[in-house]
Coordinates of C-alpha atoms (C1' of nucleotides) in Angstrom, one line a residue:
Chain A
X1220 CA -26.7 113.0 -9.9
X1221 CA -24.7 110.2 -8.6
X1222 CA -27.2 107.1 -9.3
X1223 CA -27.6 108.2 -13.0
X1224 CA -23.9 107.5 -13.9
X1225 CA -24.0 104.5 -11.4
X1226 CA -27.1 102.9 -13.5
X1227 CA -26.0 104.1 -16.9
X1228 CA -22.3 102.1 -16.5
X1229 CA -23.9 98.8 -14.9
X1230 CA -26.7 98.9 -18.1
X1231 CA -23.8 99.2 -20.3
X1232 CA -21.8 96.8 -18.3
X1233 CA -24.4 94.4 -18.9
X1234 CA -24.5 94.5 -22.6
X1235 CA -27.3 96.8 -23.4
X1236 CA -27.3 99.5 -26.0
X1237 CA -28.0 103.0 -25.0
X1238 CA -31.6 103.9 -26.3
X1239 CA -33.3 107.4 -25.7
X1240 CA -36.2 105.8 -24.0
X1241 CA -34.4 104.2 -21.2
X1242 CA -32.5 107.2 -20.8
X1243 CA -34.9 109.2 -20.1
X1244 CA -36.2 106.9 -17.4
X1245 CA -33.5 106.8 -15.7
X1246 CA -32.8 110.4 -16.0
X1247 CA -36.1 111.2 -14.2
X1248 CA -35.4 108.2 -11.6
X1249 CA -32.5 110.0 -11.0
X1250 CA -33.8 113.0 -9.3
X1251 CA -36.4 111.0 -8.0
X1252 CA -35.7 110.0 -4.6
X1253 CA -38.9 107.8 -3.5
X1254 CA -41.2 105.6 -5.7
X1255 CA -42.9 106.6 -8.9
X1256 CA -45.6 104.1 -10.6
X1257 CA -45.1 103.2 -14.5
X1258 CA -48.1 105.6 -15.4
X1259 CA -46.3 108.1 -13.0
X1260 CA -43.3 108.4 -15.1
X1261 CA -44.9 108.3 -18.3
X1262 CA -46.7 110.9 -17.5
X1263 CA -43.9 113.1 -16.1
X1264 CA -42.0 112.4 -19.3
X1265 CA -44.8 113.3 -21.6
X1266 CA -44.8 116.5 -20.2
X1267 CA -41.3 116.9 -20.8
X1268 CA -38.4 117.0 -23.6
X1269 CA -38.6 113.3 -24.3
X1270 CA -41.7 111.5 -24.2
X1271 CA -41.4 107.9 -23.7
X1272 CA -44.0 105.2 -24.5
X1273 CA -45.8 103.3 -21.5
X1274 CA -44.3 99.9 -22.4
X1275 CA -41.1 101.1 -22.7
X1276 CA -41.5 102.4 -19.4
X1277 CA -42.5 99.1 -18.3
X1278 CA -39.5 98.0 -20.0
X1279 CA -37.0 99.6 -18.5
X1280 CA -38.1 99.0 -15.3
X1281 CA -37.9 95.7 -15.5
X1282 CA -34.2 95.9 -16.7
X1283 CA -32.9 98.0 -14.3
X1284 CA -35.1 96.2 -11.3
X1285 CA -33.5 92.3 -12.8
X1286 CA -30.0 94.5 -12.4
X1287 CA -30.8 96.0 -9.0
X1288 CA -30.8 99.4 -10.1
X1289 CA -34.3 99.8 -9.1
X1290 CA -36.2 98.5 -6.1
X1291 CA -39.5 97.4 -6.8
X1292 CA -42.4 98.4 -3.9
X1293 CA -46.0 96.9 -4.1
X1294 CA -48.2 99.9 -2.4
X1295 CA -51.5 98.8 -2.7
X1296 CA -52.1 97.1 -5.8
X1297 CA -49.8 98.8 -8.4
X1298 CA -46.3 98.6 -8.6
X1299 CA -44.0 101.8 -7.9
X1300 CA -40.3 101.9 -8.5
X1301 CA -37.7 103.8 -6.9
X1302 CA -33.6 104.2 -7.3
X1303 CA -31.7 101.4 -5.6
X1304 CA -29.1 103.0 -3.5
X1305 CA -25.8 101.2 -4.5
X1306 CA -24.9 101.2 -1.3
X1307 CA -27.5 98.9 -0.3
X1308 CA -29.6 100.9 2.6
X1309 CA -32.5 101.6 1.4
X1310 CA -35.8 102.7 3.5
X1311 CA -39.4 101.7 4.0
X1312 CA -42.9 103.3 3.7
X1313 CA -45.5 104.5 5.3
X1314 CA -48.7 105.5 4.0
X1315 CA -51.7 107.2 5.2
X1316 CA -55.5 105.7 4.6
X1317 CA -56.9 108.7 4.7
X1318 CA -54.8 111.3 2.5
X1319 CA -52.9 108.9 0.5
X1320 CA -49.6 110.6 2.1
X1321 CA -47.0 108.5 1.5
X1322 CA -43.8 108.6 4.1
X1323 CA -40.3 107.0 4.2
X1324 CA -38.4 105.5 6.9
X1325 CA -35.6 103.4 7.8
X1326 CA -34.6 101.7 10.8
X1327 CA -31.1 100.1 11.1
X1328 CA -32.5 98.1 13.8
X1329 CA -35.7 96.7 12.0
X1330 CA -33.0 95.5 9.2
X1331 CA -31.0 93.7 11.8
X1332 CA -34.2 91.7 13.3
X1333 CA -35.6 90.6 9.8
X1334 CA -32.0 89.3 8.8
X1335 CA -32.6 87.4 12.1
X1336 CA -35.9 86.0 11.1
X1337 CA -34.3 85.1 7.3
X1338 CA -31.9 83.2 9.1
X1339 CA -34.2 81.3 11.7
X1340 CA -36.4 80.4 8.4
X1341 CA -33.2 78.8 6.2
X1342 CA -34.1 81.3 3.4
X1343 CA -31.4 83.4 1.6
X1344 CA -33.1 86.5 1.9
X1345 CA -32.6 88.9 -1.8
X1346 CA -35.4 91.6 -0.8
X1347 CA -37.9 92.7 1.9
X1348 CA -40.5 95.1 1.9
X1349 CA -42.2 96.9 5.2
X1350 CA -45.5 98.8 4.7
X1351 CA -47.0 100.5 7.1
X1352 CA -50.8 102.3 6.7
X1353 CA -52.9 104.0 9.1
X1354 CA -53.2 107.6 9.6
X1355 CA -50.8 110.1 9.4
X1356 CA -49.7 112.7 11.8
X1357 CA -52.4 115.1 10.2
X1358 CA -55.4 112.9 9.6
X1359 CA -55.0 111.0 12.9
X1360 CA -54.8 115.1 14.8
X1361 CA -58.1 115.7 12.4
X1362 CA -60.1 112.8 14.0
X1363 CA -59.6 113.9 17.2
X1364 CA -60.8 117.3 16.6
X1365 CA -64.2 116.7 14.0
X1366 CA -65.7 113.7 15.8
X1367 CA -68.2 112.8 12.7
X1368 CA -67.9 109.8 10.6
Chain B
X349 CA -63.6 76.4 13.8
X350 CA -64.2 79.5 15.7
X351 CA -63.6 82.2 13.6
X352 CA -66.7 81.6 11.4
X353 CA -68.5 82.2 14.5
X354 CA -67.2 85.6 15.0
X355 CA -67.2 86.5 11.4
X356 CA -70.7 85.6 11.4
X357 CA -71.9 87.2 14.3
X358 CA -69.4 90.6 13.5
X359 CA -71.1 90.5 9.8
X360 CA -74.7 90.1 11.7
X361 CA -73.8 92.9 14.1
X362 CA -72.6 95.4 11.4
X363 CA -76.3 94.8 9.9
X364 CA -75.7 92.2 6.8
X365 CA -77.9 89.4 6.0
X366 CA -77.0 86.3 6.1
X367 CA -76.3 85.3 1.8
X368 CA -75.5 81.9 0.5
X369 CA -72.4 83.1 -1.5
X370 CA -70.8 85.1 1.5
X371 CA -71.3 82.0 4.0
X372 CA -69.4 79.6 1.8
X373 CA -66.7 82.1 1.4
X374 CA -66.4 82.6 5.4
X375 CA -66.7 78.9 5.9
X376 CA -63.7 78.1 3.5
X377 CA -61.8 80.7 4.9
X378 CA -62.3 79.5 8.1
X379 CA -60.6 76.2 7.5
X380 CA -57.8 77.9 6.0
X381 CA -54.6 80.0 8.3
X382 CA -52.7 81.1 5.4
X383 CA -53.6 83.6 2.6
X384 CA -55.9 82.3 -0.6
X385 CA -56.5 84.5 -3.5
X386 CA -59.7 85.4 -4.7
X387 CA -59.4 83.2 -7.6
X388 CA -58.5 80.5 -5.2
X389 CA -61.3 80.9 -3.5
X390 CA -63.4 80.8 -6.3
X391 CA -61.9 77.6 -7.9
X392 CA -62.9 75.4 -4.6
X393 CA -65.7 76.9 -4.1
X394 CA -66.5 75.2 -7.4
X395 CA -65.4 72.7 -6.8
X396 CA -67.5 72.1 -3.7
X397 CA -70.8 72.2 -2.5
X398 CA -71.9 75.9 -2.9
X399 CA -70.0 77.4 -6.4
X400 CA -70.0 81.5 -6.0
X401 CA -70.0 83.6 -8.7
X402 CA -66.5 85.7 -8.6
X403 CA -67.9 88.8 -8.2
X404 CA -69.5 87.3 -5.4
X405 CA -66.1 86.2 -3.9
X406 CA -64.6 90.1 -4.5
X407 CA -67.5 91.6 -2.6
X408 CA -67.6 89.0 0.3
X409 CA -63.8 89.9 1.1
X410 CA -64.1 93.5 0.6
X411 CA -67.2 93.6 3.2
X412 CA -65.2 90.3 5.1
X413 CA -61.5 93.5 5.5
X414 CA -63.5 96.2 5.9
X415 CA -64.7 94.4 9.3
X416 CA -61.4 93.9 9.9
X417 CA -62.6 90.2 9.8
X418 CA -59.5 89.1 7.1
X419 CA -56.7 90.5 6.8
X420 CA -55.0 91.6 2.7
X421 CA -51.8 90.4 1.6
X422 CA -50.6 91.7 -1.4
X423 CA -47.7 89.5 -2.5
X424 CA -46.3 90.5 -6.0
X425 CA -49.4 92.0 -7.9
X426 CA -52.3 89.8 -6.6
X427 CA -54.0 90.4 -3.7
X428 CA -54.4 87.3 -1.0
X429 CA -56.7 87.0 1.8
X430 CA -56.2 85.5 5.0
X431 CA -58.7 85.2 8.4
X432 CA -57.6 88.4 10.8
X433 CA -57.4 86.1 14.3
X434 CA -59.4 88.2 16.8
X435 CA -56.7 88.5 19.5
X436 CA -55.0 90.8 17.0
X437 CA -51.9 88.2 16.7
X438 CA -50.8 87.9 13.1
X439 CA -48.1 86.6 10.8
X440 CA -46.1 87.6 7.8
X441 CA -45.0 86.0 5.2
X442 CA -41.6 85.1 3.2
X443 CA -41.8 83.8 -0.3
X444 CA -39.5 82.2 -2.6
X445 CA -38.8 83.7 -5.8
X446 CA -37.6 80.3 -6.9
X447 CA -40.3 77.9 -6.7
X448 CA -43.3 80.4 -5.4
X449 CA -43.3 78.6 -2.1
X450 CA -44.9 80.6 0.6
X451 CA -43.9 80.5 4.4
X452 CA -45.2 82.5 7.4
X453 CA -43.6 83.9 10.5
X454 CA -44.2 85.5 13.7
X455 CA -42.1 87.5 15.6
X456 CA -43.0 89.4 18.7
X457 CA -39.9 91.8 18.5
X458 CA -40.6 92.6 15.2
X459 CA -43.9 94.0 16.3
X460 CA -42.4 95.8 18.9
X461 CA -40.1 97.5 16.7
X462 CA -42.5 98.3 14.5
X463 CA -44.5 99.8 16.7
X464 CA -42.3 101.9 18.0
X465 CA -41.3 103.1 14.2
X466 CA -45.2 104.2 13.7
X467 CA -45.0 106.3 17.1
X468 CA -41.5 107.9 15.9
X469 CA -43.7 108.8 12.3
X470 CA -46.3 110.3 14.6
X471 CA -48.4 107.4 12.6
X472 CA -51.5 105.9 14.2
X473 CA -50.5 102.6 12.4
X474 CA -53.9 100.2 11.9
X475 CA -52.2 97.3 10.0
X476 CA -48.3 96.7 8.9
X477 CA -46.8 94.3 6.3
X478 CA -43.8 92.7 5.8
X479 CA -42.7 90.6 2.8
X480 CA -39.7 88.8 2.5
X481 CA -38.6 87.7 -1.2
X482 CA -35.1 85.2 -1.4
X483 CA -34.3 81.6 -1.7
X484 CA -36.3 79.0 0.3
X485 CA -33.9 76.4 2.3
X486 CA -34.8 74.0 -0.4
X487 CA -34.0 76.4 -3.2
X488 CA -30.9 77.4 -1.6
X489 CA -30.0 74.4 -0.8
X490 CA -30.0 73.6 -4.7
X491 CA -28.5 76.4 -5.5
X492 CA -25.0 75.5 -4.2
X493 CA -25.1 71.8 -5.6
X494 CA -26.0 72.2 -9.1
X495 CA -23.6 74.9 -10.0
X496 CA -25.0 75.7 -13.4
X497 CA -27.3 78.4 -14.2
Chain C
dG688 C1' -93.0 93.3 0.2
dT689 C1' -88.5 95.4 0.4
dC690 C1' -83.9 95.7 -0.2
dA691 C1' -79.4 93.3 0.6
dG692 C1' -77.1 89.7 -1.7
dT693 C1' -75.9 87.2 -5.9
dG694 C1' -74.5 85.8 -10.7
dC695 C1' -73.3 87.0 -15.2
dA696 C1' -71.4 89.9 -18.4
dA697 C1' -69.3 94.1 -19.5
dA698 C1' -66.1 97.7 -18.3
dG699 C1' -61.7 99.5 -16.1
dC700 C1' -56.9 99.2 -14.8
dT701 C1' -52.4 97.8 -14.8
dT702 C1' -49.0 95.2 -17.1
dT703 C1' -47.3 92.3 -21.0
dT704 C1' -46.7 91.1 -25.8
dG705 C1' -46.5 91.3 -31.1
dC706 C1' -44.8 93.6 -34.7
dA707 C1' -42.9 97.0 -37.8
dG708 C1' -39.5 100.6 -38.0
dC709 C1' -35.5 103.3 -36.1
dG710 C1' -30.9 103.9 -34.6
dC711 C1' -26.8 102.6 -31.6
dG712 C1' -22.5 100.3 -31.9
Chain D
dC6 C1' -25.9 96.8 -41.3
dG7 C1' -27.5 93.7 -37.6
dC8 C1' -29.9 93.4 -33.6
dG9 C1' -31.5 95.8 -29.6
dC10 C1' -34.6 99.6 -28.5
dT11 C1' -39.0 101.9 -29.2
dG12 C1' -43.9 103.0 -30.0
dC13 C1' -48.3 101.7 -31.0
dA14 C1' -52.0 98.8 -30.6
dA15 C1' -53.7 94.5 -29.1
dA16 C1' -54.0 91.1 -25.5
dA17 C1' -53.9 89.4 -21.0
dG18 C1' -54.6 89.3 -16.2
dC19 C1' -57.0 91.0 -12.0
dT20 C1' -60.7 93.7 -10.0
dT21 C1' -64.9 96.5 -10.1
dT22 C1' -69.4 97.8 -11.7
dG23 C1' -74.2 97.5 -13.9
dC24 C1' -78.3 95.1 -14.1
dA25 C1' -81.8 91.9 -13.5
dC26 C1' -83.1 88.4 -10.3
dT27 C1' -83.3 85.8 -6.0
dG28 C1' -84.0 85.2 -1.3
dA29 C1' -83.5 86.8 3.7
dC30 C1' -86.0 89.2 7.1

DNA sequence: GTCAGTGCAAAGCTTTTGCAGCGCG
DNA sequence: CGCGCTGCAAAAGCTTTGCACTGAC
């Protein structure tokens, strides 16, 4: 539990006060290593010791994504959040049409080539998000084997 | 104008009548390369000749990506639309968080590398999209002269 | 004549906002 | 003890759906 202390200190850092709500957020984002939607987290917390309200959820994403502490990812249509490495490397995703799978990955050399592009286009890149869909390893081996539909 | 062609003759082929609302949303997006909303599409639609209902608009691009005849962008929360060329050739897009402009780009390696990422995933990859958020030359630009802020 | 296509209005979702009360510092 | 944080409920988008009607084939 490394990014919990990392987010808690930059949050504090930044002049806000330490609420239970939040806390809780970024308790769960802590052991939570790929993206979560708002209702995703709301729910997870209702079930748990502190149940947190869905705006506040809202609202403490959009603190700790303006600080960097979160990385925002549109996957089709709603917003999921995951913990922003402070290290900076951070991965991509992948996501299956058929069974919704969703999989990370990261390519060192993918990163290199889109800083290239940034730089060919004169823009002072902040952020850049890679999504992949098609069919997984197991839907795309199901095809092959039922031929219908 | 060539794509209305094929979108026409794809949209015949896949057994759809030929409707005034769907015909003015092909022909508009025919004279258009980058990505319009469907509230875009809407508002000059009204603005021209043949108005279509909203509704309309939603159902003529849902039908219009199914065929694989445009192409979704989702860029921060709303959903854009673009003509898919037929060659399978296709662009991405950077957008400035400071002024909303919105740039495309093309880059062949890019594809490559992506392509080879999918096959590493074992995923049978039908579409990919990249986004890039940051500071536009202009913005940038700015940026470093006015200090303030 | 039949049934897909269409427009309008209503419903559904996700996300944001207003407001009153609570609690950290 | 003030002001930020929180919860609830209402509002504000965007998108989908229901239904009656029109028009293509």
């Amino acid at each position: 539990m490394e990014w919990s202390e990392h987010a808690r200190r930059e949050l504090n850092r930044a002049g806000h006060r330490t609420g239970g709500a939040r806390d809780a957020v970024v308790e769960l984002l802590a052991g939570q290593d790929c993206c979560l939607s708002a209702q995703d987290i709301h729910d997870r917390l209702r079930g748990g010791e502190r149940a947190v309200g869905l705006a506040s959820v809202y609202r403490a994403l959009e603190v700790l994504t303006q600080l960097g502490l979160t990385r925002r990812v549109d996957v089709g249509g709603t917003a999921a959040y995951e913990p922003a490495s402070p290290g900076g490397e951070h991965h991509h995703h992948a996501i299956c049409d058929r069974c919704g799978k969703l999989d990370a990955f990261e390519d060192e050399q993918l990163e290199a080539l889109i800083d290239g592009v940034a730089e060919r286009l004169g823009y002072a890149i902040g952020e850049h998000e890679i999504v992949l869909r098609g069919a997984c390893p197991d839907c795309a081996g199901e095809r092959s084997i039922h031929v219908e539909r």
